[in-house]
Amino acid sequence: MSEQEIYKGLAGVPVDYTAISKVNPETNSLLYRGYPVQQLAANSTFEEVAFLLWNGELPTDAELAAFEEKERSYRGLEHHIKRIIDELPLTAHPMDVVRTAVSVIGASDPTTADDSREADLDKSLRLLAQLPSIVSYDQRRRRGLHFVEPRDDLGYSANFLFQTFDEVPELPVVSAFDVSMILYAEHSFNASTFTARVITSTLADLYSAVTGAIGALKGALHGGANEAVMHVFDEIGTADRVGPWLDEALSTKRKIMGFGHRVYKNGDSRVPTMKAALDTLVDYYERPDLAELYDALEADFVGRKGIYPNLDYPSGPAYHLMGFDTEMFTPLFVASRVTGWTAHILEQRAANALIRPLSVYNGVDERDVPVKD
Ligand code: ACO
């Protein structure tokens, strides 16, 4: 075994600068382009946040109007994308469907190879606008329902919910969904964003980087956790069963989904804002039982292990209350994080260095291939 130091999982290793977001575990804060994410959630829309992440500044009224007009004009889904989704079996996980759809969009776009900033910004906006159509189409086909065409008189979040449920929900639901989109949008060099930057560093196109990032997000240690949280809630059932369930789970060294974070060790900066949105939904849908289960699991697990909830813990039950099927939760994360991924793709391209770390070999020593007689 070599004595050379290795940095397993790149934990604690800074690999580049970024001006997009700042995660500060000491102050438990998250800034997008300098703005606290809590303030953005309270005062901005997801469209404004997308503009901010890509351009570095919040839009003026005129810039926002132009941005929204373009986003709304890009929302439709071309026939061949629908056809390819239709060909995928219902046994396919929705993350595989969304990954395939983005890959097909990349294969169909004549500008895929154009890596100018203007072309990449346009592709980013197209993906932002089309992901709600893709996700809602997949959710609805699984329920045997027809595609709902987007409405260009609705903002991003209201339209997303309209396309999924064929009706525009009331304001508290739209607001909670918009808050979740803002909170999920960006989080520095997390695994999926880093994947996008690695792919971009080889000079591959934006769609390849986003497709790879979707693959990285799927896993339960990353974005897949919001789906996994809901499975945990379903398994436990009611608040009074939390204790015995945790005894059993911890005795088998099970990871409790929705808790823990690589960077935050004293709580995730996004959780209080998302928990407030969840509380609104609990009141709106009159589901105090869900809040009791949420609180009981949090109190018991934090009490035993001192490991705090991450964003996936409140967002899983929030999406459940809104009516999304559990398997659709991580695709919702994709729809939001595509903004952060593409902002990082633009930043990586602007000051590129091929990302290629070293490894320390610990296999068998050099040996000769046996020569057959
Ligand atoms: N449940 C039980 N134990 C945990 C958990 C958890 N959720 N999280 C950490 N631990 C324990 C580990 O078992 C380990 O214990 P040990 O030292 O006795 O072996 C210790 O805490 C350190 O954990 P690591 O997994 O080594 O820490 P790391 O920084 O690599 O992990 C991670 C971070 C992967 C997020 C982890 O906390 C986890 O698996 N959480 C559950 C999955 C999850 O919720 N992911 C969402 C991440 S946030 C997001 O994507 C929005």
XYZ file of C-alpha atoms in Angstrom, residues 158-282:
125
model
C -48.240 27.287 -11.693
C -47.821 25.895 -15.197
C -45.784 22.908 -13.977
C -48.568 21.974 -11.537
C -51.229 22.675 -14.171
C -49.522 20.374 -16.685
C -49.231 17.642 -14.051
C -52.715 17.787 -12.527
C -54.778 19.474 -15.281
C -55.832 22.240 -12.916
C -54.132 25.244 -11.389
C -53.789 24.738 -7.647
C -54.397 27.533 -5.156
C -51.686 30.028 -4.291
C -50.306 28.312 -1.141
C -49.514 25.196 -3.177
C -47.969 27.114 -6.078
C -45.867 29.162 -3.628
C -44.618 26.082 -1.766
C -43.662 24.445 -5.051
C -41.857 27.593 -6.222
C -39.931 27.749 -2.929
C -38.822 24.126 -3.405
C -37.625 24.928 -6.934
C -35.606 27.907 -5.618
C -34.045 25.895 -2.785
C -33.075 22.973 -5.025
C -31.601 25.178 -7.769
C -27.944 25.345 -6.770
C -25.512 24.005 -4.170
C -21.885 24.467 -5.298
C -19.808 21.354 -6.097
C -22.295 18.635 -5.119
C -21.907 15.260 -6.872
C -24.184 15.950 -9.851
C -22.844 19.457 -10.464
C -19.305 18.166 -10.243
C -20.253 15.462 -12.764
C -21.514 18.179 -15.123
C -18.244 20.084 -14.693
C -16.123 16.957 -15.310
C -17.995 16.261 -18.549
C -17.795 19.904 -19.617
C -14.049 19.929 -18.892
C -13.521 17.430 -21.742
C -15.167 19.999 -24.111
C -18.266 17.840 -24.463
C -21.601 19.598 -25.159
C -24.084 20.924 -22.590
C -26.634 18.144 -23.137
C -23.999 15.468 -22.444
C -23.084 17.234 -19.204
C -26.731 17.546 -18.101
C -27.463 13.925 -19.019
C -24.502 12.769 -16.910
C -25.568 15.022 -14.043
C -29.033 13.444 -14.055
C -27.373 10.040 -13.680
C -25.386 11.302 -10.675
C -28.468 12.846 -9.084
C -30.431 9.602 -9.248
C -28.582 7.872 -6.407
C -30.110 7.697 -2.916
C -27.094 9.412 -1.308
C -27.851 12.495 -3.443
C -31.126 13.514 -5.144
C -32.725 10.086 -4.851
C -33.072 10.761 -1.133
C -36.265 12.826 -1.505
C -37.995 9.764 -2.970
C -36.390 7.520 -0.342
C -37.676 9.759 2.493
C -41.240 9.092 1.382
C -40.614 5.342 1.335
C -39.375 5.670 4.935
C -42.555 7.568 5.899
C -44.669 4.864 4.241
C -42.719 2.136 6.054
C -43.091 3.739 9.471
C -46.743 4.692 8.958
C -47.564 6.643 12.122
C -45.656 8.750 14.659
C -46.052 6.212 17.486
C -44.082 3.616 15.477
C -40.968 5.758 15.022
C -39.067 4.418 18.063
C -39.241 0.688 17.276
C -38.642 1.396 13.575
C -35.482 3.377 14.360
C -34.263 0.674 16.791
C -34.473 -1.867 14.006
C -33.058 0.410 11.266
C -30.044 1.487 13.327
C -29.338 -2.046 14.545
C -28.841 -3.024 10.886
C -26.687 0.105 10.257
C -29.246 1.470 7.840
C -28.756 5.040 6.588
C -31.811 7.134 7.404
C -32.707 8.972 4.232
C -33.101 12.751 4.399
C -30.568 13.113 7.225
C -26.911 14.060 7.090
C -24.841 16.100 4.679
C -21.265 16.100 3.435
C -20.802 19.832 4.022
C -23.332 20.863 6.688
C -22.761 19.142 10.002
C -25.062 21.325 12.144
C -28.123 21.471 9.909
C -28.855 22.263 6.267
C -29.378 26.005 5.633
C -32.330 25.273 3.319
C -34.361 23.151 5.731
C -36.109 25.874 7.823
C -37.470 27.543 4.665
C -38.684 24.263 3.172
C -40.102 23.141 6.520
C -42.153 26.362 6.644
C -43.464 25.579 3.143
C -44.295 22.041 4.292
C -46.158 23.419 7.327
C -48.295 25.539 4.995
C -49.140 22.444 2.965
C -49.906 20.378 6.083
